[in-house]
Coordinates of N, CA and C in Angstrom, one line a residue:
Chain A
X462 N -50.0 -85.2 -58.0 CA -50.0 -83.8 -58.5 C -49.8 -83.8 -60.0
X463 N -50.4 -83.4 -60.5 CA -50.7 -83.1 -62.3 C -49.4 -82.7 -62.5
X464 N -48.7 -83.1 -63.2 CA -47.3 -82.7 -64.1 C -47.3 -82.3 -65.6
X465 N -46.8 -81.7 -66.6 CA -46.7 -81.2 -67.8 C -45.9 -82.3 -68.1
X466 N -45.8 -83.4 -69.0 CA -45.3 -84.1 -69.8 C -44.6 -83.8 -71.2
X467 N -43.5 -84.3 -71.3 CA -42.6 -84.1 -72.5 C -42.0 -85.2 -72.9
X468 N -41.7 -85.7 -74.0 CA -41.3 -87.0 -74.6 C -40.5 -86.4 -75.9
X469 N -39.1 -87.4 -76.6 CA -38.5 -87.8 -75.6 C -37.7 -87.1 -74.9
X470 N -37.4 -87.2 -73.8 CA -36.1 -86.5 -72.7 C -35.0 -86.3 -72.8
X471 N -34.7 -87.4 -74.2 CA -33.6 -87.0 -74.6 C -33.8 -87.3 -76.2
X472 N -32.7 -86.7 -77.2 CA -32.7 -86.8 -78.4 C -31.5 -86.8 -79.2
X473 N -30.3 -87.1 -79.5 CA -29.3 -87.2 -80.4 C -30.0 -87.6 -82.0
X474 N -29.7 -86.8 -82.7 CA -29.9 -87.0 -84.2 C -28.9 -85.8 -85.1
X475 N -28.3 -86.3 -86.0 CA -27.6 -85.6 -87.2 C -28.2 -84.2 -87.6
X476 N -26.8 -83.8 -87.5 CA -27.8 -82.1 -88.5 C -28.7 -82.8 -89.7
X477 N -29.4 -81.5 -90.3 CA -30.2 -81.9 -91.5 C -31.1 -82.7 -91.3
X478 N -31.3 -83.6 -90.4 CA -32.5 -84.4 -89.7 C -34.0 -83.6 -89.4
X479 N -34.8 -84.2 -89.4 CA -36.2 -83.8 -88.8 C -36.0 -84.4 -87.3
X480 N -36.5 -83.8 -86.5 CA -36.4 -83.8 -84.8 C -38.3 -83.4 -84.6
X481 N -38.7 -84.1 -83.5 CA -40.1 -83.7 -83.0 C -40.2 -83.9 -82.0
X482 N -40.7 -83.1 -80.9 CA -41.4 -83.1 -79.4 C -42.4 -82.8 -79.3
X483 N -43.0 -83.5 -78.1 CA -44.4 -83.9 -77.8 C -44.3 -83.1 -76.0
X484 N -45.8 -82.4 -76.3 CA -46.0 -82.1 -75.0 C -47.5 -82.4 -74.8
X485 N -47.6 -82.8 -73.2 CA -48.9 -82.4 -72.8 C -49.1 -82.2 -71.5
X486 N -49.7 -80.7 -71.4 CA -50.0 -79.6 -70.6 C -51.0 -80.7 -69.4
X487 N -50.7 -79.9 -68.2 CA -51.4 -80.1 -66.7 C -52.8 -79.7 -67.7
X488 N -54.1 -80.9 -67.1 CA -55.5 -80.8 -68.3 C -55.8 -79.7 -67.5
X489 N -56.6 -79.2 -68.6 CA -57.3 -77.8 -68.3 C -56.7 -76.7 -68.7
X490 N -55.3 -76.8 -68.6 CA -54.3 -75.5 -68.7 C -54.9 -74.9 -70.4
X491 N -55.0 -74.0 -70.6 CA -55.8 -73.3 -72.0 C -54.0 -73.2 -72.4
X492 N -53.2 -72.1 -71.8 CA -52.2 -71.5 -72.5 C -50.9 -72.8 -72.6
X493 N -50.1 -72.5 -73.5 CA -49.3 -73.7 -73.9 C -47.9 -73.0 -73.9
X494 N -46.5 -73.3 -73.7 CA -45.7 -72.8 -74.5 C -44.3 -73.5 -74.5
X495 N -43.5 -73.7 -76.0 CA -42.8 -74.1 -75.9 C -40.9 -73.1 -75.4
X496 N -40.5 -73.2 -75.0 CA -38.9 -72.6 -74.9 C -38.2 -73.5 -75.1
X497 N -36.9 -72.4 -75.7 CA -35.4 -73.7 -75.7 C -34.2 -72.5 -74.9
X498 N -33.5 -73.4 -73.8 CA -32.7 -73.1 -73.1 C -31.4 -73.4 -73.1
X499 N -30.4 -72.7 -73.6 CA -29.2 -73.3 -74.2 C -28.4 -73.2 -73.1
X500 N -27.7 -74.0 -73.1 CA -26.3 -74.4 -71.6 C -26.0 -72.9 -71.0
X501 N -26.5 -72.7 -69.7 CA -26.2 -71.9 -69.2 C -26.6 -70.2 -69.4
X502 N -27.8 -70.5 -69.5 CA -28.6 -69.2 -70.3 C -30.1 -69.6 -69.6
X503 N -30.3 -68.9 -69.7 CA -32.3 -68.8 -69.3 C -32.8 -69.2 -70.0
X504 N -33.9 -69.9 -69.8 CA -35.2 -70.1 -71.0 C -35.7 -68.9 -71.8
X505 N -35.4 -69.2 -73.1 CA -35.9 -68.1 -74.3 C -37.6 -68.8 -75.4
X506 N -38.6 -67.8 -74.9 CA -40.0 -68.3 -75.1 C -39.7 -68.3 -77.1
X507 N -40.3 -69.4 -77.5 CA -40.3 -69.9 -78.6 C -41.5 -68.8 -79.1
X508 N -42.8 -70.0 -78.8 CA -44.4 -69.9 -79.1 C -44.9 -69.6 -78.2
X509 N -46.1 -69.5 -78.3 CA -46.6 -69.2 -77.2 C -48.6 -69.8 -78.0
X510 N -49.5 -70.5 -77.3 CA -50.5 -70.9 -77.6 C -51.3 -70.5 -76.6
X511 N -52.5 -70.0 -77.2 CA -54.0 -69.7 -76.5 C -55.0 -71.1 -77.1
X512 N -55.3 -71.8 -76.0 CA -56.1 -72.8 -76.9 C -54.9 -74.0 -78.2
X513 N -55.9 -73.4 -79.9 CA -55.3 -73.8 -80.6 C -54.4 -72.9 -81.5
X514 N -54.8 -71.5 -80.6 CA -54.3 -70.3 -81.5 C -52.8 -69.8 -80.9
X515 N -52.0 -69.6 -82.0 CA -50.1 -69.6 -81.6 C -50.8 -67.5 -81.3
X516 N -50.7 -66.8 -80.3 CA -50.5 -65.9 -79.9 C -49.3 -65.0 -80.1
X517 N -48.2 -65.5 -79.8 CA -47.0 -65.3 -80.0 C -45.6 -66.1 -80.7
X518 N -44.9 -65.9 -81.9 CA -44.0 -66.7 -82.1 C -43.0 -65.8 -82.8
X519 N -43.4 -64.9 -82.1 CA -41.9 -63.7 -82.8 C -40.7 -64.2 -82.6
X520 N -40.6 -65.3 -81.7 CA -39.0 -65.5 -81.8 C -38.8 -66.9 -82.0
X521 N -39.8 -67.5 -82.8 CA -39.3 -68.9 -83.3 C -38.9 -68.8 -84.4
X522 N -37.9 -69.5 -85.6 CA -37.2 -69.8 -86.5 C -38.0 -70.1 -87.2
X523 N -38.6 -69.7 -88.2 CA -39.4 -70.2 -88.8 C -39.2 -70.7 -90.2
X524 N -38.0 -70.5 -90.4 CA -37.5 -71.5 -91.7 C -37.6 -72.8 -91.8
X525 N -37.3 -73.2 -90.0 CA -36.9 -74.7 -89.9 C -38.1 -75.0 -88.8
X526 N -38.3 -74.3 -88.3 CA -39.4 -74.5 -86.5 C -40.5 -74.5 -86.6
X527 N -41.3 -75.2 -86.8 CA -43.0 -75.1 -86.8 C -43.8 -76.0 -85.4
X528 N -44.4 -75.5 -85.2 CA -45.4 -76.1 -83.4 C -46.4 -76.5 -84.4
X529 N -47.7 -77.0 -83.8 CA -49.0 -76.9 -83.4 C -49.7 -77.9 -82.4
X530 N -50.8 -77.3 -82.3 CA -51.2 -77.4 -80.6 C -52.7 -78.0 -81.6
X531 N -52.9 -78.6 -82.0 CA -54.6 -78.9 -83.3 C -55.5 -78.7 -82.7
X532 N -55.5 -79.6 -81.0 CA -57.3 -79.9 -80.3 C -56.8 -79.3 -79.3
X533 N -56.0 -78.1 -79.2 CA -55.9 -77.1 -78.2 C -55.6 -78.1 -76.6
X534 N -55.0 -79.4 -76.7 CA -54.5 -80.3 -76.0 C -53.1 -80.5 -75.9
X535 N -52.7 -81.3 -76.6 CA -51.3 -81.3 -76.4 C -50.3 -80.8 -77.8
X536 N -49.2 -80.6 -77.9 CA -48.5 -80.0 -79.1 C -47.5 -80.6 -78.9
X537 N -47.1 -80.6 -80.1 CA -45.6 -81.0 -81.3 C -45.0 -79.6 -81.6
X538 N -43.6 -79.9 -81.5 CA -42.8 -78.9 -81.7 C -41.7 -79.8 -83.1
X539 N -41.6 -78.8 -84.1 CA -40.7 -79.9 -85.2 C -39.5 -78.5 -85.5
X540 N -38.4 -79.7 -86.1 CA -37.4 -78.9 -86.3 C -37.3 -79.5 -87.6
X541 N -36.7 -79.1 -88.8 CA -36.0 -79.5 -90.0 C -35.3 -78.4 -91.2
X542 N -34.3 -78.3 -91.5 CA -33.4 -79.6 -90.7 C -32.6 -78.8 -89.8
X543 N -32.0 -79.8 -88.5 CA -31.8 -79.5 -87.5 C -30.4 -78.8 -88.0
X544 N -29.8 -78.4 -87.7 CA -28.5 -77.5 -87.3 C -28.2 -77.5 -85.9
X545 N -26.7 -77.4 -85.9 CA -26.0 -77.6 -85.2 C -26.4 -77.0 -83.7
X546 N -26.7 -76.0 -84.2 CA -27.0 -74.7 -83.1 C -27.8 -74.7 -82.3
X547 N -29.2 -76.0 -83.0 CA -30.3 -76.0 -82.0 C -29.9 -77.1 -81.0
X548 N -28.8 -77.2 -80.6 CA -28.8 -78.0 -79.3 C -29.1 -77.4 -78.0
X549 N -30.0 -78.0 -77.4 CA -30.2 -77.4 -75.7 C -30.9 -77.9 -75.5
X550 N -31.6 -77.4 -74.4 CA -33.0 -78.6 -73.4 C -33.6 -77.4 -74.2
X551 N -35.5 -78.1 -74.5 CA -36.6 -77.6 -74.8 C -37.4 -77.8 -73.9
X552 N -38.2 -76.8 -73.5 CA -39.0 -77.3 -72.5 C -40.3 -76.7 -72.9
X553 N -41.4 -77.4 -72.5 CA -42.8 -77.0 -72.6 C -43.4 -76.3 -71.3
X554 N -44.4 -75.7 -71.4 CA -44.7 -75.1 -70.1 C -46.5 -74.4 -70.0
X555 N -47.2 -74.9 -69.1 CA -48.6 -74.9 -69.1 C -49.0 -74.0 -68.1
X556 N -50.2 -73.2 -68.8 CA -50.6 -72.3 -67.5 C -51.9 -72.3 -68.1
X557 N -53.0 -72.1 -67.0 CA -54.1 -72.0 -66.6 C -54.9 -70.8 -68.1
X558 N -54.2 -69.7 -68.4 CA -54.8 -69.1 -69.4 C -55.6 -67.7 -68.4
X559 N -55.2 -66.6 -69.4 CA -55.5 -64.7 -68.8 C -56.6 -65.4 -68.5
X560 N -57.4 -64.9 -67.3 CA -58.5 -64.8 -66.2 C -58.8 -63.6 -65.1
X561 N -58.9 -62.7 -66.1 CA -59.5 -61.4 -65.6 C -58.6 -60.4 -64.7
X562 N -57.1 -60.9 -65.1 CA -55.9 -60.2 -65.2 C -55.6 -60.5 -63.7
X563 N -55.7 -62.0 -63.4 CA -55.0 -62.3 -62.3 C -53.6 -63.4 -62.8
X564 N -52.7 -63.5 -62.2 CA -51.4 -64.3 -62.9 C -51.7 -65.4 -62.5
X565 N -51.5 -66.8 -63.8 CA -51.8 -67.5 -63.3 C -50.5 -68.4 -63.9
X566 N -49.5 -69.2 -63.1 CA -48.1 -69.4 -63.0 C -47.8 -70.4 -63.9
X567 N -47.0 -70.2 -64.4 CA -46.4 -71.7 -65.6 C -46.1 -72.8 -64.9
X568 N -46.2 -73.8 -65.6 CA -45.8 -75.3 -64.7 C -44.7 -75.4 -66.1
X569 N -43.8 -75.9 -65.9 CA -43.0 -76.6 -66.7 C -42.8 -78.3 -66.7
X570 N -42.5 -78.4 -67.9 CA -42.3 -80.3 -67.9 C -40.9 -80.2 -67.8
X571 N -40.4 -81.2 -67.7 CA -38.7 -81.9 -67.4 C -37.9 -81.5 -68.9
X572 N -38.7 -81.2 -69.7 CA -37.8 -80.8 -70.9 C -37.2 -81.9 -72.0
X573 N -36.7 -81.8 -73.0 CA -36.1 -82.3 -73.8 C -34.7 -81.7 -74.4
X574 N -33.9 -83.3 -74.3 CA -32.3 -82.2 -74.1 C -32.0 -83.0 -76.0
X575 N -31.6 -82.1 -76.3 CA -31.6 -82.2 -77.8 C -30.2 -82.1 -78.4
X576 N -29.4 -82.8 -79.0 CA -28.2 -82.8 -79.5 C -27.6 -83.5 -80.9
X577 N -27.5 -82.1 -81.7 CA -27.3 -82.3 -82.6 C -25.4 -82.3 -82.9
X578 N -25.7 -83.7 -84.2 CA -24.2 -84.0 -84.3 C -23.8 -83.6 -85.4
Chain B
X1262 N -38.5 -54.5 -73.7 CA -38.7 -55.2 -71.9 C -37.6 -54.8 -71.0
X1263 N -38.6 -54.7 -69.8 CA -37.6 -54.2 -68.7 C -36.5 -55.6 -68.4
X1264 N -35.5 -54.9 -68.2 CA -34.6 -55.8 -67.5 C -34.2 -55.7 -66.6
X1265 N -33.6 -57.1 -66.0 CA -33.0 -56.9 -64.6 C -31.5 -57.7 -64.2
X1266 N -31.2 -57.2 -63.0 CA -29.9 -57.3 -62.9 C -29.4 -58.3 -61.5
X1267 N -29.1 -58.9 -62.1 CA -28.8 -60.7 -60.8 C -27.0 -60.7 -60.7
X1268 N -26.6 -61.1 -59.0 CA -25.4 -61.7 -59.6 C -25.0 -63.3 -60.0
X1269 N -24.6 -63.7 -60.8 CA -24.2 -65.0 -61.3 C -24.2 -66.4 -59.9
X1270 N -23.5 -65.5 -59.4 CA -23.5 -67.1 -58.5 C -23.9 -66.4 -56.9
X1271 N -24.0 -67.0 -56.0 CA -24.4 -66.6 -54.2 C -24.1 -68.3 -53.5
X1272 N -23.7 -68.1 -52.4 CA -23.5 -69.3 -51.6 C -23.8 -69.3 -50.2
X1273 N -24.8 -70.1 -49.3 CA -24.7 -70.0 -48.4 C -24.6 -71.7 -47.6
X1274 N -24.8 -71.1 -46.4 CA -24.9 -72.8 -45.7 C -26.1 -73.0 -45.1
X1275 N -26.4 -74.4 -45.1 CA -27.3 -74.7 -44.7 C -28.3 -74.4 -43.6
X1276 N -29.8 -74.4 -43.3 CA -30.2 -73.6 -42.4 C -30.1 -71.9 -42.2
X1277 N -28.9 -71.4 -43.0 CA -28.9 -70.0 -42.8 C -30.1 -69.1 -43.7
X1278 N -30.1 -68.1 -43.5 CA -30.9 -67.3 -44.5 C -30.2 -66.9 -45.2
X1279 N -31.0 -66.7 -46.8 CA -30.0 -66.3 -47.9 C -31.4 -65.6 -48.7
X1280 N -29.9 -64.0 -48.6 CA -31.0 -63.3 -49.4 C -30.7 -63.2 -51.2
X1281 N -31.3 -63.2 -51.7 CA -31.0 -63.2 -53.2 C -31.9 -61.7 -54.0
X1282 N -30.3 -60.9 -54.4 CA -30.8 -59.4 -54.9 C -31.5 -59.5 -56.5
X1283 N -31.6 -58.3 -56.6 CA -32.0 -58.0 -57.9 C -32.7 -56.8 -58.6
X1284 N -31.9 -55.9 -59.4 CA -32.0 -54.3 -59.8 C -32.6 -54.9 -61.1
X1285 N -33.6 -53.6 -61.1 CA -34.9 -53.4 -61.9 C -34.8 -51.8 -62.1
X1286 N -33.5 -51.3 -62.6 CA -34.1 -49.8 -62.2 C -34.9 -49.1 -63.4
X1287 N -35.1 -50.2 -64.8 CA -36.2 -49.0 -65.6 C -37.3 -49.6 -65.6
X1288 N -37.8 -50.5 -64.2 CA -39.1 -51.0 -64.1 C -40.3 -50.3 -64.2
X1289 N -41.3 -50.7 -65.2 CA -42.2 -49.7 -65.3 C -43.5 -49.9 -64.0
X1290 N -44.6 -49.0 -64.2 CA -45.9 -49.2 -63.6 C -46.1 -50.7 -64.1
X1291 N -46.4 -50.5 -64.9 CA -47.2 -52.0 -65.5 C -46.4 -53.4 -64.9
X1292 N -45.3 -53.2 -64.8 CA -44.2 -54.7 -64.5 C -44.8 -55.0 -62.9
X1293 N -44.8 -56.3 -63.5 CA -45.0 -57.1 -62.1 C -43.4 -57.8 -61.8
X1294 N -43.1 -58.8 -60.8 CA -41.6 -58.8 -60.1 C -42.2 -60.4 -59.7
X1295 N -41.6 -61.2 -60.8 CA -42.0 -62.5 -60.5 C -40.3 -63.6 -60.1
X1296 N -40.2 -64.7 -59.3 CA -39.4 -64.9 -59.4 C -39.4 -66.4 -59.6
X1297 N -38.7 -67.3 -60.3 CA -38.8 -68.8 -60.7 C -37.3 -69.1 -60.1
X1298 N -37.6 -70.1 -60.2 CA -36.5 -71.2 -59.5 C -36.0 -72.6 -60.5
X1299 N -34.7 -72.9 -60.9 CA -34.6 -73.8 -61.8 C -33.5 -74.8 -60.6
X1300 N -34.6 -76.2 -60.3 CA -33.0 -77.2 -59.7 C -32.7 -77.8 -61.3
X1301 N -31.4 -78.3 -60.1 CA -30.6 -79.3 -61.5 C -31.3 -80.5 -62.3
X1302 N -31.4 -80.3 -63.7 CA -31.7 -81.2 -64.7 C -33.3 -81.3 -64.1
X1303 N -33.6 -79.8 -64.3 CA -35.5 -79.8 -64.0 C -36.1 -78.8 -64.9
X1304 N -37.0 -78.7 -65.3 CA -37.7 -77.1 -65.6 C -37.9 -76.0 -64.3
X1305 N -38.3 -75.0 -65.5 CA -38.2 -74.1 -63.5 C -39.6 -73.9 -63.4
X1306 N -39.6 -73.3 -61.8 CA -40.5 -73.7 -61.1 C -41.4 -72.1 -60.6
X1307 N -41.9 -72.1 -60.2 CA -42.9 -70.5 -59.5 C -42.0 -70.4 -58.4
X1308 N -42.1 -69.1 -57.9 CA -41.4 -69.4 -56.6 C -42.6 -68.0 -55.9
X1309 N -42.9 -66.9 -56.2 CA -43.3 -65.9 -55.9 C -43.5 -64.9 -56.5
X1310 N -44.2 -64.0 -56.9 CA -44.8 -62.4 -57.4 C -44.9 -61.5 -56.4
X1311 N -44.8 -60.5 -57.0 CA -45.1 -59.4 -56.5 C -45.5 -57.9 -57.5
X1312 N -46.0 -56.9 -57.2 CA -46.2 -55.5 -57.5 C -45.8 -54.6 -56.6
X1313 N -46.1 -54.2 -55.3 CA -45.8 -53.3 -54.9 C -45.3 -53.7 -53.4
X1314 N -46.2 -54.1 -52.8 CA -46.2 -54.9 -51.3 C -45.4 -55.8 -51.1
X1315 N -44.2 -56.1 -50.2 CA -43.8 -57.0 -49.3 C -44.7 -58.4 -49.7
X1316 N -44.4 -59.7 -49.6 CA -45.4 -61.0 -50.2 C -44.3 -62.2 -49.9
X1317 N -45.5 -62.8 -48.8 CA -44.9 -64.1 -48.3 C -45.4 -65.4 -48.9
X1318 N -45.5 -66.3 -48.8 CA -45.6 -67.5 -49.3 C -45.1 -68.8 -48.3
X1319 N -45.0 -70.3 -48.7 CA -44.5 -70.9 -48.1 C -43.3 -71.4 -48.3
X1320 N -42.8 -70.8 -49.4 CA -41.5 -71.1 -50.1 C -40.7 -70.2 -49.8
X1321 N -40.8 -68.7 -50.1 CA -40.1 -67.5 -49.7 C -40.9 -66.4 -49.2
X1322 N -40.1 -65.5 -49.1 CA -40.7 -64.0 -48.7 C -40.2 -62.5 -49.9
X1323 N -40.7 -61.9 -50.5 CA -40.4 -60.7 -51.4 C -40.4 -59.9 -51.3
X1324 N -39.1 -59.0 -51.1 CA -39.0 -57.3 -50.4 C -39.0 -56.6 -51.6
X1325 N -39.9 -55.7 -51.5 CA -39.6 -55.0 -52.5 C -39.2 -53.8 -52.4
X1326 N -38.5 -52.6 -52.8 CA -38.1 -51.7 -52.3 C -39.3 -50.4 -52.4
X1327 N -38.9 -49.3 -51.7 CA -40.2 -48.3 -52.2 C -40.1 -47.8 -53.5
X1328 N -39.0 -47.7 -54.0 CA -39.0 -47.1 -55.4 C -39.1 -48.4 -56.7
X1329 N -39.3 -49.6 -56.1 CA -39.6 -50.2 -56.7 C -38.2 -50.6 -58.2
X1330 N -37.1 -50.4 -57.8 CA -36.0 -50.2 -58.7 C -35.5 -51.5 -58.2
X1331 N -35.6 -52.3 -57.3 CA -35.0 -53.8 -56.5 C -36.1 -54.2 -56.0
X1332 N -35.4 -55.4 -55.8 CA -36.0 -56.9 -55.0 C -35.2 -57.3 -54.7
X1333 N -35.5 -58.4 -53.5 CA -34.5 -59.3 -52.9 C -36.1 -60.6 -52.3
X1334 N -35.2 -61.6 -53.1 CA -36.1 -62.9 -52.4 C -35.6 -63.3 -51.0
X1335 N -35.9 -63.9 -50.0 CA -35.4 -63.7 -49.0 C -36.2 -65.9 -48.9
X1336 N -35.0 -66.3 -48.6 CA -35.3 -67.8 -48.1 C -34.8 -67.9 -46.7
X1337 N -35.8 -67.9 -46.1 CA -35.5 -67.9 -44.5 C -34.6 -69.1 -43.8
X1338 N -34.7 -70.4 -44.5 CA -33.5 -70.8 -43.9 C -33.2 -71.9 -45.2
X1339 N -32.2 -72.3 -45.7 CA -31.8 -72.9 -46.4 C -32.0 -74.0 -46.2
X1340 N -31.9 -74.7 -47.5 CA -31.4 -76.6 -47.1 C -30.9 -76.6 -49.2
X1341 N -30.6 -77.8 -48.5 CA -29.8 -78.4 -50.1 C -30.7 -78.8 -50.6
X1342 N -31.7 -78.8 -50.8 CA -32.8 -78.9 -51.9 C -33.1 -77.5 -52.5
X1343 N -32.2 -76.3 -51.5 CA -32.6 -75.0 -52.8 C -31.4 -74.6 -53.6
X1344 N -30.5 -75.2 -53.9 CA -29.3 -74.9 -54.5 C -30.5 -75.0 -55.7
X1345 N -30.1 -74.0 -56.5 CA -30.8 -74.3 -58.0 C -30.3 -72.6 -58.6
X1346 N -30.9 -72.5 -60.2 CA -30.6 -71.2 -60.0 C -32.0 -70.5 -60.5
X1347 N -32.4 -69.3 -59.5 CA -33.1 -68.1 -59.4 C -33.2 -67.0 -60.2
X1348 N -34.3 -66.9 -60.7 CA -34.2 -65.9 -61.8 C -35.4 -64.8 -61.2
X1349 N -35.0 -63.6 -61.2 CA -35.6 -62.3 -61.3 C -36.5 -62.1 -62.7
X1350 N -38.1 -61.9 -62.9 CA -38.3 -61.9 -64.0 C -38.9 -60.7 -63.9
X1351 N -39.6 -59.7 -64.9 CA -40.4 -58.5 -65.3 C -41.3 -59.2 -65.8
X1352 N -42.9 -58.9 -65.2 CA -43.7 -59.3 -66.7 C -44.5 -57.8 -66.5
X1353 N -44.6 -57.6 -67.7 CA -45.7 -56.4 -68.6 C -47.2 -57.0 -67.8
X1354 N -47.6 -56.9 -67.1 CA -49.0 -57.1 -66.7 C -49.7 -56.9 -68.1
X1355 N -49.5 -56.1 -69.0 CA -50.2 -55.8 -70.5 C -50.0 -56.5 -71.4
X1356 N -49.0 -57.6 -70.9 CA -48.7 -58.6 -72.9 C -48.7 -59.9 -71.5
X1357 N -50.2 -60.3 -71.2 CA -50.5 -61.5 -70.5 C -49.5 -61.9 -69.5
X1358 N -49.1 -63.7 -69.6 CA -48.3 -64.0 -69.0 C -46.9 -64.2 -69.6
X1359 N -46.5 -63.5 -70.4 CA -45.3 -63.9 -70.7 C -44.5 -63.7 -70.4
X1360 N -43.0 -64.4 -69.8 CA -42.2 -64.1 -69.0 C -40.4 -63.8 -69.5
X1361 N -39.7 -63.1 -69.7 CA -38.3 -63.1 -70.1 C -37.8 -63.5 -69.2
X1362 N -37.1 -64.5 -69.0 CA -35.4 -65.2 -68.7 C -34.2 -64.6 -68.8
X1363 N -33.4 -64.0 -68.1 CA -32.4 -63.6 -67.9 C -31.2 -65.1 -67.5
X1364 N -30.7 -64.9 -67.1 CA -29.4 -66.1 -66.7 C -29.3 -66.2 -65.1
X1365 N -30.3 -65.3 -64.4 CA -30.2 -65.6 -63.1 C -28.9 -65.8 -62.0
X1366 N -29.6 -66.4 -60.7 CA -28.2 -66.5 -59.9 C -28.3 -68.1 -59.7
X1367 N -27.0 -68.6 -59.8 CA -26.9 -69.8 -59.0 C -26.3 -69.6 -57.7
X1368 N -27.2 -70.5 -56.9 CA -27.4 -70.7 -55.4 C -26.6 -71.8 -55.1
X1369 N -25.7 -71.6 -54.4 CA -24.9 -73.1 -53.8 C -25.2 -72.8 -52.0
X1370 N -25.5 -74.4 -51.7 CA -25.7 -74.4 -50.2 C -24.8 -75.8 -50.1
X1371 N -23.9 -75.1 -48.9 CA -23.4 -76.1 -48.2 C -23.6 -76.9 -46.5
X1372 N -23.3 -78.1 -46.9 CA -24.4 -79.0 -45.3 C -23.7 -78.0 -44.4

C-alpha cells in the first residue's frame, strides 16, 4: 500500500539553526500539505500545495518558514532560525487533489518530531 | 470556521461498543462532518464523512442528528488497536479540502 514518506523522523538541533524536512506524497496525489502538531493539540495546517502552487499559507511563519514543492512532487519544508517554540511532530499529508467536488481524504506520513534546544 | 465540541478523554473495553459524541451547533449548510483518527506515534488517519445521512463504512458507522448540530461515531465493537485519539472535523465543502484540528477525544480500551 502507497505510504506518504517523511525524513528525518526525528530531529534535535540548537535554536538559531536551519532545520529541513523532506516529504514525498502517495504518486499521483496533486495536493500536498505540510502541518505541525504540538504535544497534545491537533494538527494546525501550515501550507497547503496544488501541484507546485502553495494555495494556502496563511498560517505559516513566514519570517523563518518557507516550503516548496518545485516539480509539484515532493517538498521541503525549512525553518531558520529555529526557536524554541517550534518543537513538535511535523507532518506531511497527500490527497488526491479537488475532482469535481467530491472529498478526496488525506493520507498522512509518520511525521517529524523536531526538538529544539 | 465552524467549530466543534469533543470530550477529552472516553474509555471502553474491549469488544464493547463505543460511541464517540460531538456538538457542531453553528454548523453551517456547506460543512461537511468528517472524522480522523490519530494512533500513538502515527499521523492521523480517515476514518469517515458525512453531510446529512447516517454513513457506514468498514471502520465505523456516522449518526448524524436531524438538525445536524451533533454527531456520534459509533465503533461497533472495540479492540486495542482503536485506542488512539478522534477528532470531529468541519470542512467548508467551499475552501476544498481543508481540514481544522481541534484536540479531539482520547479513546482508551481495556482487554
Amino acid at each position: 500500500e502507497a505510504e506518504v514518506a517523511q525524513s528525518p523522523r526525528y530531529k534535535i538541533t540548537e535554536k538559531s539553526q536551519a532545520v529541513a524536512f523532506w516529504c514525498d506524497p502517495i504518486s499521483g496525489h496533486a495536493t500536498l500539505y505540510w502541518y505541525r502538531q504540538i504535544l497534545g493539540q491537533g494538527p494546525e495546517l501550515l501550507v497547503q500545495f496544488q501541484d507546485e502552487s502553495v494555495v494556502d499559507d496563511s498560517q505559516l511563519p513566514k519570517d523563518r518558514f518557507s516550503a516548496e514543492r518545485l516539480k509539484g512532487v515532493d517538498s521541503t519544508l525549512k525553518i531558520q532560525p529555529a526557536e524554541l517554540g517550534d518543537s513538535a511532530m511535523y507532518l506531511c499529508a497527500s490527497s488526491l487533489g479537488a475532482s469535481g467536488g467530491a472529498y478526496n481524504e488525506q493520507f498522512f506520513g509518520p511525521g517529524t518530531r523536531l526538538t529544539v534546544l | 470556521d465552524a467549530k466543534t465540541t469533543q470530550p477529552n478523554s472516553m474509555e471502553s473495553n474491549e469488544e464493547e461498543p463505543v460511541h464517540l459524541p460531538c456538538n457542531h451547533s453553528t454548523i453551517s449548510g456547506t460543512d461537511y462532518i468528517h472524522w480522523y483518527r490519530q494512533l500513538p506515534s502515527q499521523g492521523p488517519e480517515y476514518v469517515i464523512h458525512g453531510l446529512t445521512s447516517n454513513v457506514n463504512n468498514r471502520m465505523a458507522s456516522l449518526a448524524i442528528a436531524e438538525d445536524r448540530k451533533s454527531s456520534t461515531l459509533i465503533l461497533h465493537r472495540a479492540t486495542l488497536r482503536d485506542a488512539a485519539v478522534y477528532y470531529c472535523i468541519l470542512r467548508d465543502v467551499r475552501n476544498t479540502d481543508k481540514l481544522i484540528f481541534g484536540t479531539g477525544t482520547r479513546l482508551q480500551v481495556f482487554p
